[in-house]
Tab-separated table of C-alpha atoms in Angstrom:
chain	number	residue	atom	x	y	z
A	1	UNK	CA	-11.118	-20.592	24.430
A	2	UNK	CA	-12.621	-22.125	21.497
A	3	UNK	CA	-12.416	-20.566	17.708
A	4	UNK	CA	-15.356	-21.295	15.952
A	5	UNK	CA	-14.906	-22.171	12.052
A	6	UNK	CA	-16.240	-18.292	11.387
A	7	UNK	CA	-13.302	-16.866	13.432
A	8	UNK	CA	-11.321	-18.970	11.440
A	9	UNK	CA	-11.795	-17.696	8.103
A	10	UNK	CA	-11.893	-14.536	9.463
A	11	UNK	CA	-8.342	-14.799	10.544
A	12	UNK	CA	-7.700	-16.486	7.317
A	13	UNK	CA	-8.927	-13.330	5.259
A	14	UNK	CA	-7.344	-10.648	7.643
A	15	UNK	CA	-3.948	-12.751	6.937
A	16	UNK	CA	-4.363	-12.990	3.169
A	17	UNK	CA	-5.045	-9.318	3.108
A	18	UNK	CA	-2.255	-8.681	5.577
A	19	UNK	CA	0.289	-10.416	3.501
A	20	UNK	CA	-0.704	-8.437	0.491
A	21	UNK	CA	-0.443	-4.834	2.874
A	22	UNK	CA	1.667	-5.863	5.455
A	23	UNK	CA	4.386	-4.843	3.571
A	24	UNK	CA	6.737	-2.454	4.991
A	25	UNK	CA	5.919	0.615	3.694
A	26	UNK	CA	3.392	-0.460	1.488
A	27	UNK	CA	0.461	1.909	3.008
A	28	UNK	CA	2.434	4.884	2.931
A	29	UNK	CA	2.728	4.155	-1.003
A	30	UNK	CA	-0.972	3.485	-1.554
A	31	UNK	CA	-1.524	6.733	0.663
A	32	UNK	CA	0.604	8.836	-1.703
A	33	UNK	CA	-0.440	7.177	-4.963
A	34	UNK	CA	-4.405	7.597	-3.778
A	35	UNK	CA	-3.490	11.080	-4.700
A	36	UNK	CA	-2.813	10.896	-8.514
A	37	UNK	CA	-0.637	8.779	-10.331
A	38	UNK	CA	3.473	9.757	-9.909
A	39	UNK	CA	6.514	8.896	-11.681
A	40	UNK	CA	9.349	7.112	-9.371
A	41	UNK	CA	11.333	10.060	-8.612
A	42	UNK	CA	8.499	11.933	-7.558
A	43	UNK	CA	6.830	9.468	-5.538
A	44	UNK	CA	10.770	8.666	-4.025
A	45	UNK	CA	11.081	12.725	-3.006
A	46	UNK	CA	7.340	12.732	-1.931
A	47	UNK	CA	8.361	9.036	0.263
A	48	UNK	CA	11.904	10.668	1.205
A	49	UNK	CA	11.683	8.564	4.840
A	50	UNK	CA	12.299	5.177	2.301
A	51	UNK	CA	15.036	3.957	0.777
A	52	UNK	CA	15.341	3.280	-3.024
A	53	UNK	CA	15.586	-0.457	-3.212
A	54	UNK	CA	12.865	-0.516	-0.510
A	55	UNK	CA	10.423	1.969	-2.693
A	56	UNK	CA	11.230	-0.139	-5.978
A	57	UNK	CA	10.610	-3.698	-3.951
A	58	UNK	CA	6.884	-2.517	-2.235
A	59	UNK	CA	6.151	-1.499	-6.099
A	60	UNK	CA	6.691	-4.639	-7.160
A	61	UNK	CA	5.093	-6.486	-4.390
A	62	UNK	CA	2.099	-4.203	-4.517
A	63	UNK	CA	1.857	-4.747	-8.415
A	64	UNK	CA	2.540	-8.212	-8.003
A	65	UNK	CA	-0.697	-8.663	-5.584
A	66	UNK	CA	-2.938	-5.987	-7.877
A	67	UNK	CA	-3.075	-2.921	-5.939
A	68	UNK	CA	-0.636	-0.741	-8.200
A	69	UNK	CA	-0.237	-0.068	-11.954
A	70	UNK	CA	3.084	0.109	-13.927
A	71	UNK	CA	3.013	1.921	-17.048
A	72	UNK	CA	6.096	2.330	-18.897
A	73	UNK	CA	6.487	4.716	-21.568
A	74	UNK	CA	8.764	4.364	-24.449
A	75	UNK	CA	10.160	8.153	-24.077
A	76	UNK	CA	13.951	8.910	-24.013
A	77	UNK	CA	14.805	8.178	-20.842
A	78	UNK	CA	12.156	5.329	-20.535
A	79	UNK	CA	9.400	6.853	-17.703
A	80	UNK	CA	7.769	4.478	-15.699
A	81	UNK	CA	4.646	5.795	-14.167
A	82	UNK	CA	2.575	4.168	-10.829
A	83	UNK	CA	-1.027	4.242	-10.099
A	84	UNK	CA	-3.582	2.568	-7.972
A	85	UNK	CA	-5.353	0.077	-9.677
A	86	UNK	CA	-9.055	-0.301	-9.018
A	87	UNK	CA	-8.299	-2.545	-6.375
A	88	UNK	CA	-5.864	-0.710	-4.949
A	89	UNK	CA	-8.825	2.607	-5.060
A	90	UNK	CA	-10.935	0.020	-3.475
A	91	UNK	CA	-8.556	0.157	-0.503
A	92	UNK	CA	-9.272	3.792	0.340
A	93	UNK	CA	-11.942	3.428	2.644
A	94	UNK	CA	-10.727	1.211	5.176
A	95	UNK	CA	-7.100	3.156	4.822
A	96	UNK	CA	-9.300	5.807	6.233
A	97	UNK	CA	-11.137	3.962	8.833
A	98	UNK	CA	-7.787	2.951	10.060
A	99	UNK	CA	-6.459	6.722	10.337
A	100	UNK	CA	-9.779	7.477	12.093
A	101	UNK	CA	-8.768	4.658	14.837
A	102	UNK	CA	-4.884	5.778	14.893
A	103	UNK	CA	-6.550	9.304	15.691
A	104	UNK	CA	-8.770	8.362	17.956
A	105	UNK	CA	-6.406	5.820	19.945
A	106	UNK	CA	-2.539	6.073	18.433
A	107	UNK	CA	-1.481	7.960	21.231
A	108	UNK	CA	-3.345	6.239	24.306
A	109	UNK	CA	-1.835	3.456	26.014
């Protein structure tokens, strides 16, 4: 079977974009942030199935790459508030092709 140089920057993309989102739990995050920006606690209790350190280190990846916002505000405690950026908005559609497919096929083997 040959790959033609098409199918190879295909795969190159799909990895790119998979090492941005293939983060574990990283499209449960942009799934809860698509709804309105949330403060950590609030997106930890909303997330409950993750674990602190593992909530705080798909933030930072997901920043990292562009697809969430940190805003800090200088408040007494300090808040820290996430958001999708526009990129991270962007990301909405196919987040819901994909949850048409897992419909349609998740459960078939």
């Amino acid at each position: 079977m040959d790959v033609t140089n098409e199918e190879t920057q295909e795969f190159t993309s799909i990895c790119s974009v998979l090492k941005i989102l293939g983060a574990k739990w990283a499209f449960l995050v942009i799934a809860e942030l698509s709804k309105g920006p949330k403060r950590f606690n609030q997106l930890h209790r909303d997330l409950a199935v993750i674990k602190t350190q593992s909530l705080t280190d798909v933030l930072r990846h997901l920043e990292k790459n562009g697809i969430v916002l940190r805003v800090v505000f200088p408040s007494v405690p300090i808040t820290v508030e996430y958001s999708l950026t526009e990129k991270g908005a962007d990301f909405q559609a196919a987040l819901m092709e994909m949850d048409k497919w897992a419909l349609k096929w998740g459960t078939s083997q």
